[in-house]
């Protein structure tokens, strides 16, 4: 069973990756022998079939994990990988409604990046603390994540809309902001790349330092650019001898592993900027211009509708999972259906945000460009709830 | 008064955008070629027709979607900073906590009221305004919408049909027309449209009920907010207390006339083989309290058992409206056993047990040795030079004893402070009092809850989700067909999913042997 779980995890990762590649091929390849039309259709079909097999392996993975530990949605790895699954499912649904091949070239890479990010966290099956021992855990988390998956596909379509809208005209503010979004996405990729690289090299150093009069150890799995305040090297295991930080974080950064997390953020930014620089040097174009050919043929009005549809599908599911089921469970587990814990509050913020989106769209002026930006903003909020709230704001839900 | 008579002869109320009868656009402001604004079928709404009195203006304010969205956005923005630091209900002494833990930022946070933002008047006012707005906007729109959809005419003005977002026209002779209309009607009803026919006109409609989705959703939200409001307004509807009960103890529950006995409190840990390899910590598997609930008989004052069972995290004990939750678990020292030693003979005189929650004044040992408790501090601290106790809980018990024995001229004083070595000050004493062992007991921390508005709240939430599903997973589609003077006109409207509507119409017309293209050029 353990082995089945590992194999299916590997399989789904590579299938998603291959699917992403197939979709990119579909929209970029010239298809000189068979003609563009046939080429796109052929590779689009390969992409969707790979995505479907990926989803099947993903289901096998979830099932085997359920059999081993009785649960599959309790920690950061499990939740993030399930969100990747939800995005894949939502994309497939949208694909079958709209046959939007070009969307696959964006949605499937997002699935791959998110899954790679998930694998960064400990993947062992852990037992559940008493508060999580409830069937509502499954019901609540799966529906919330499926809703978020659809909302994320709305983001992907919003991004496509923006890239298509900006086109070759770089003079607008939209163009500049879009490039910023691209750079931020690259930083996310950069984090994943950096942590895989240093993980593969088995890099680890530990510092000791004093927080509020208590001696603490802090582990780094990326080379220290910023060290803990007044930290001292405790032990190190490094293939290239980098154990001294360039500077120390200020004293007020004293939360649990704050310096190490801050250091990871620095690495994400640096790795993202390096990636960005390389892309610019290689292609001598802005990133969205590189992506433009992929979306050039798309009709703006249709992309707007795809984005809206995905959000319209995701919103009720998200409401049910992240608010209603969450409230029922909170009532059972903690004796109150609502407690303004950060995770809950951010679920409410996400919901209010999409409610505002839907009401804005009641007036015609908010269709199109503004909607697309709002879809991008919504995904940002989902990511804040996933990452920032878990690692920065203390709360009952904190996983790590 | 403006003239609102349509050319078809129908008299429309002021503020009507599309003639209620034939659909002809009435209020033309030089936008002849744009698709029609179909919202509320162009019906006049109260918020637009009556604008003079104060009530009208308040009504207009709360019925505006623009206002509603900004209320939602402001609420959302205000909710954000509340997540940065723990809220006041999570911390012990807010006045000092924020400044102490987070320095100047924490102090500012506390002073700005962000540490209790969700209970602030501003936040509650915003939620109330959203609630009012929900009621007003729904009333403002749902009635006109209902009337308009109920009284739809099959024959529509040609302009109305042509200016739909999806529309086209086709030259067609009088001879062809009736066959084609029949065929289209048949194909449309096969797509589950309800088709009505009137002369040379057809109206096909489906999924109208999805139009009520948003309003059902809004009603659910109103009910939800009402439930939250009621629990504050109606006395006895809401109770939120905590209680700690030691194993074996019977205690009155705060706020209600029930008593609870903690028969047994248990904690269970995961076995090593249930944990992932290499992890050293032990993890709690279950916290459990075996409890018996009693009610006091008002006549006899006797406790009568009304319920018993276990209270586990995620499985509260329920009795009527009363809910008891496992919230906390502690192991505390219940009693201490003390040894008394005669330093001269180096012999142990005996030992005695002090119940920390209920100590006796005097303990008699063998050979006439007697211990008096002069002073007891359950939770010992020094305040300046004065010994005192922080609380009634025996967290750090301290005693002043007087030891008397036939071998002494006068009683000796002796101090005992748990966790402190005091040998120095007892050098001249003959008898030494030492800790022999501690007896511990489990204490269950329970939440005592009553929330009578829960059914309203959850039913509201359920209705809201039903409304959402109705509104988002179904669509209201209408197709108008009319043949007039050698041309067949087709117009269609949907409240969402235009792509699907266009594709459906392409299929229908194809099947009826009149293939039409509605989709804009794309891939
Ligand atoms: C947090 C509170 C609210 C939520 C969650 C909410 C939710 C929704 C949803 C999901 C829709 C359907 C949107 C669509 O079909 O695209 C909707 C429609 C609507 N909402 Fe709200 N709403 C809220 C508050 C309000 C308020 C305060 C107003 C008052 C002006 C309002 C006015 C409307 C109107 C006029 C519609 C359109 C109805 C129709 O299409 O016939 N909403 N609302």
PDB file of N, CA and C in Angstrom, chain B residues 327-374:
ATOM      1  N   UNK B 327     -12.744  20.781  26.054  1.00  0.00           N
ATOM      2  CA  UNK B 327     -11.965  21.896  25.515  1.00  0.00           C
ATOM      3  C   UNK B 327     -10.542  21.903  26.053  1.00  0.00           C
ATOM      4  N   UNK B 328     -10.334  21.315  27.226  1.00  0.00           N
ATOM      5  CA  UNK B 328      -9.036  21.450  27.859  1.00  0.00           C
ATOM      6  C   UNK B 328      -8.808  20.223  28.724  1.00  0.00           C
ATOM      7  N   UNK B 329      -7.556  19.928  28.984  1.00  0.00           N
ATOM      8  CA  UNK B 329      -7.252  18.761  29.800  1.00  0.00           C
ATOM      9  C   UNK B 329      -5.989  19.041  30.579  1.00  0.00           C
ATOM     10  N   UNK B 330      -6.030  18.827  31.886  1.00  0.00           N
ATOM     11  CA  UNK B 330      -4.858  19.106  32.711  1.00  0.00           C
ATOM     12  C   UNK B 330      -4.674  18.025  33.742  1.00  0.00           C
ATOM     13  N   UNK B 331      -3.436  17.894  34.173  1.00  0.00           N
ATOM     14  CA  UNK B 331      -3.170  17.022  35.302  1.00  0.00           C
ATOM     15  C   UNK B 331      -2.627  17.918  36.402  1.00  0.00           C
ATOM     16  N   UNK B 332      -3.283  17.947  37.554  1.00  0.00           N
ATOM     17  CA  UNK B 332      -2.830  18.841  38.614  1.00  0.00           C
ATOM     18  C   UNK B 332      -2.590  18.036  39.892  1.00  0.00           C
ATOM     19  N   UNK B 333      -1.801  18.655  40.787  1.00  0.00           N
ATOM     20  CA  UNK B 333      -1.547  18.027  42.074  1.00  0.00           C
ATOM     21  C   UNK B 333      -2.781  18.217  42.940  1.00  0.00           C
ATOM     22  N   UNK B 334      -3.202  17.116  43.521  1.00  0.00           N
ATOM     23  CA  UNK B 334      -4.450  17.108  44.247  1.00  0.00           C
ATOM     24  C   UNK B 334      -4.161  17.076  45.747  1.00  0.00           C
ATOM     25  N   UNK B 335      -3.153  16.293  46.084  1.00  0.00           N
ATOM     26  CA  UNK B 335      -2.806  16.138  47.493  1.00  0.00           C
ATOM     27  C   UNK B 335      -1.307  15.904  47.593  1.00  0.00           C
ATOM     28  N   UNK B 336      -0.731  16.276  48.751  1.00  0.00           N
ATOM     29  CA  UNK B 336       0.682  15.948  48.939  1.00  0.00           C
ATOM     30  C   UNK B 336       0.822  15.151  50.237  1.00  0.00           C
ATOM     31  N   UNK B 337       1.776  14.224  50.194  1.00  0.00           N
ATOM     32  CA  UNK B 337       2.052  13.432  51.389  1.00  0.00           C
ATOM     33  C   UNK B 337       3.381  13.927  51.943  1.00  0.00           C
ATOM     34  N   UNK B 338       3.385  14.263  53.243  1.00  0.00           N
ATOM     35  CA  UNK B 338       4.578  14.853  53.843  1.00  0.00           C
ATOM     36  C   UNK B 338       5.130  13.939  54.928  1.00  0.00           C
ATOM     37  N   UNK B 339       6.464  13.852  54.974  1.00  0.00           N
ATOM     38  CA  UNK B 339       7.183  13.063  55.979  1.00  0.00           C
ATOM     39  C   UNK B 339       7.639  13.983  57.099  1.00  0.00           C
ATOM     40  N   UNK B 340       7.508  13.547  58.311  1.00  0.00           N
ATOM     41  CA  UNK B 340       8.045  14.338  59.422  1.00  0.00           C
ATOM     42  C   UNK B 340       9.198  13.549  60.042  1.00  0.00           C
ATOM     43  N   UNK B 341      10.370  14.200  60.112  1.00  0.00           N
ATOM     44  CA  UNK B 341      11.573  13.514  60.596  1.00  0.00           C
ATOM     45  C   UNK B 341      12.095  14.217  61.855  1.00  0.00           C
ATOM     46  N   UNK B 342      12.524  13.422  62.789  1.00  0.00           N
ATOM     47  CA  UNK B 342      13.159  13.968  63.987  1.00  0.00           C
ATOM     48  C   UNK B 342      14.656  14.032  63.700  1.00  0.00           C
ATOM     49  N   UNK B 343      15.211  15.255  63.636  1.00  0.00           N
ATOM     50  CA  UNK B 343      16.599  15.379  63.205  1.00  0.00           C
ATOM     51  C   UNK B 343      17.576  14.821  64.256  1.00  0.00           C
ATOM     52  N   UNK B 344      17.141  14.873  65.520  1.00  0.00           N
ATOM     53  CA  UNK B 344      18.028  14.419  66.589  1.00  0.00           C
ATOM     54  C   UNK B 344      18.197  12.902  66.565  1.00  0.00           C
ATOM     55  N   UNK B 345      17.048  12.199  66.480  1.00  0.00           N
ATOM     56  CA  UNK B 345      17.153  10.740  66.504  1.00  0.00           C
ATOM     57  C   UNK B 345      17.317  10.162  65.102  1.00  0.00           C
ATOM     58  N   UNK B 346      17.214  11.022  64.115  1.00  0.00           N
ATOM     59  CA  UNK B 346      17.287  10.595  62.707  1.00  0.00           C
ATOM     60  C   UNK B 346      16.220   9.550  62.385  1.00  0.00           C
ATOM     61  N   UNK B 347      15.097   9.673  63.027  1.00  0.00           N
ATOM     62  CA  UNK B 347      14.015   8.729  62.775  1.00  0.00           C
ATOM     63  C   UNK B 347      12.827   9.440  62.138  1.00  0.00           C
ATOM     64  N   UNK B 348      12.121   8.707  61.302  1.00  0.00           N
ATOM     65  CA  UNK B 348      10.904   9.268  60.738  1.00  0.00           C
ATOM     66  C   UNK B 348       9.767   9.113  61.736  1.00  0.00           C
ATOM     67  N   UNK B 349       9.123  10.214  62.037  1.00  0.00           N
ATOM     68  CA  UNK B 349       8.047  10.166  63.027  1.00  0.00           C
ATOM     69  C   UNK B 349       6.761   9.631  62.402  1.00  0.00           C
ATOM     70  N   UNK B 350       6.561   9.968  61.157  1.00  0.00           N
ATOM     71  CA  UNK B 350       5.346   9.532  60.476  1.00  0.00           C
ATOM     72  C   UNK B 350       5.069  10.429  59.290  1.00  0.00           C
ATOM     73  N   UNK B 351       3.955  10.198  58.595  1.00  0.00           N
ATOM     74  CA  UNK B 351       3.617  11.081  57.500  1.00  0.00           C
ATOM     75  C   UNK B 351       2.140  11.433  57.544  1.00  0.00           C
ATOM     76  N   UNK B 352       1.791  12.499  56.818  1.00  0.00           N
ATOM     77  CA  UNK B 352       0.389  12.891  56.743  1.00  0.00           C
ATOM     78  C   UNK B 352       0.073  13.434  55.350  1.00  0.00           C
ATOM     79  N   UNK B 353      -1.191  13.333  55.006  1.00  0.00           N
ATOM     80  CA  UNK B 353      -1.584  13.714  53.647  1.00  0.00           C
ATOM     81  C   UNK B 353      -2.443  14.968  53.700  1.00  0.00           C
ATOM     82  N   UNK B 354      -2.077  15.960  52.904  1.00  0.00           N
ATOM     83  CA  UNK B 354      -2.844  17.205  52.868  1.00  0.00           C
ATOM     84  C   UNK B 354      -3.616  17.285  51.559  1.00  0.00           C
ATOM     85  N   UNK B 355      -4.920  17.372  51.676  1.00  0.00           N
ATOM     86  CA  UNK B 355      -5.745  17.593  50.481  1.00  0.00           C
ATOM     87  C   UNK B 355      -5.637  19.069  50.110  1.00  0.00           C
ATOM     88  N   UNK B 356      -5.041  19.337  48.956  1.00  0.00           N
ATOM     89  CA  UNK B 356      -4.712  20.731  48.638  1.00  0.00           C
ATOM     90  C   UNK B 356      -5.946  21.586  48.390  1.00  0.00           C
ATOM     91  N   UNK B 357      -7.028  20.952  48.030  1.00  0.00           N
ATOM     92  CA  UNK B 357      -8.212  21.746  47.781  1.00  0.00           C
ATOM     93  C   UNK B 357      -9.037  21.957  49.039  1.00  0.00           C
ATOM     94  N   UNK B 358      -8.687  21.192  50.069  1.00  0.00           N
ATOM     95  CA  UNK B 358      -9.492  21.278  51.277  1.00  0.00           C
ATOM     96  C   UNK B 358      -8.663  20.816  52.477  1.00  0.00           C
ATOM     97  N   UNK B 359      -7.608  21.561  52.820  1.00  0.00           N
ATOM     98  CA  UNK B 359      -6.707  21.078  53.882  1.00  0.00           C
ATOM     99  C   UNK B 359      -7.371  21.149  55.264  1.00  0.00           C
ATOM    100  N   UNK B 360      -7.015  20.195  56.139  1.00  0.00           N
ATOM    101  CA  UNK B 360      -7.474  20.277  57.534  1.00  0.00           C
ATOM    102  C   UNK B 360      -6.612  21.270  58.279  1.00  0.00           C
ATOM    103  N   UNK B 361      -7.081  21.634  59.468  1.00  0.00           N
ATOM    104  CA  UNK B 361      -6.283  22.561  60.248  1.00  0.00           C
ATOM    105  C   UNK B 361      -5.184  21.830  61.017  1.00  0.00           C
ATOM    106  N   UNK B 362      -5.514  20.615  61.471  1.00  0.00           N
ATOM    107  CA  UNK B 362      -4.621  19.912  62.401  1.00  0.00           C
ATOM    108  C   UNK B 362      -4.438  18.464  61.973  1.00  0.00           C
ATOM    109  N   UNK B 363      -3.195  17.961  62.039  1.00  0.00           N
ATOM    110  CA  UNK B 363      -2.923  16.561  61.723  1.00  0.00           C
ATOM    111  C   UNK B 363      -2.216  15.947  62.928  1.00  0.00           C
ATOM    112  N   UNK B 364      -2.706  14.800  63.458  1.00  0.00           N
ATOM    113  CA  UNK B 364      -2.074  14.136  64.607  1.00  0.00           C
ATOM    114  C   UNK B 364      -1.251  12.970  64.115  1.00  0.00           C
ATOM    115  N   UNK B 365      -0.017  12.899  64.584  1.00  0.00           N
ATOM    116  CA  UNK B 365       0.837  11.771  64.223  1.00  0.00           C
ATOM    117  C   UNK B 365       1.081  10.932  65.473  1.00  0.00           C
ATOM    118  N   UNK B 366       1.857   9.838  65.337  1.00  0.00           N
ATOM    119  CA  UNK B 366       2.157   8.988  66.501  1.00  0.00           C
ATOM    120  C   UNK B 366       3.002   9.772  67.513  1.00  0.00           C
ATOM    121  N   UNK B 367       3.082   9.253  68.699  1.00  0.00           N
ATOM    122  CA  UNK B 367       3.918   9.798  69.778  1.00  0.00           C
ATOM    123  C   UNK B 367       3.578  11.240  70.129  1.00  0.00           C
ATOM    124  N   UNK B 368       2.330  11.595  69.925  1.00  0.00           N
ATOM    125  CA  UNK B 368       1.899  12.929  70.351  1.00  0.00           C
ATOM    126  C   UNK B 368       2.370  14.065  69.474  1.00  0.00           C
ATOM    127  N   UNK B 369       2.942  13.753  68.314  1.00  0.00           N
ATOM    128  CA  UNK B 369       3.358  14.829  67.407  1.00  0.00           C
ATOM    129  C   UNK B 369       2.120  15.390  66.702  1.00  0.00           C
ATOM    130  N   UNK B 370       2.069  16.733  66.657  1.00  0.00           N
ATOM    131  CA  UNK B 370       0.879  17.385  66.116  1.00  0.00           C
ATOM    132  C   UNK B 370       1.295  18.478  65.140  1.00  0.00           C
ATOM    133  N   UNK B 371       0.642  18.518  63.981  1.00  0.00           N
ATOM    134  CA  UNK B 371       0.982  19.542  62.985  1.00  0.00           C
ATOM    135  C   UNK B 371      -0.227  20.449  62.804  1.00  0.00           C
ATOM    136  N   UNK B 372      -0.011  21.729  62.965  1.00  0.00           N
ATOM    137  CA  UNK B 372      -1.060  22.711  62.695  1.00  0.00           C
ATOM    138  C   UNK B 372      -0.709  23.496  61.436  1.00  0.00           C
ATOM    139  N   UNK B 373      -1.712  23.713  60.611  1.00  0.00           N
ATOM    140  CA  UNK B 373      -1.442  24.573  59.442  1.00  0.00           C
ATOM    141  C   UNK B 373      -1.787  25.998  59.839  1.00  0.00           C
ATOM    142  N   UNK B 374      -0.767  26.829  59.907  1.00  0.00           N
ATOM    143  CA  UNK B 374      -1.001  28.222  60.278  1.00  0.00           C
ATOM    144  C   UNK B 374      -1.437  29.045  59.092  1.00  0.00           C
TER     145      UNK B 374
END
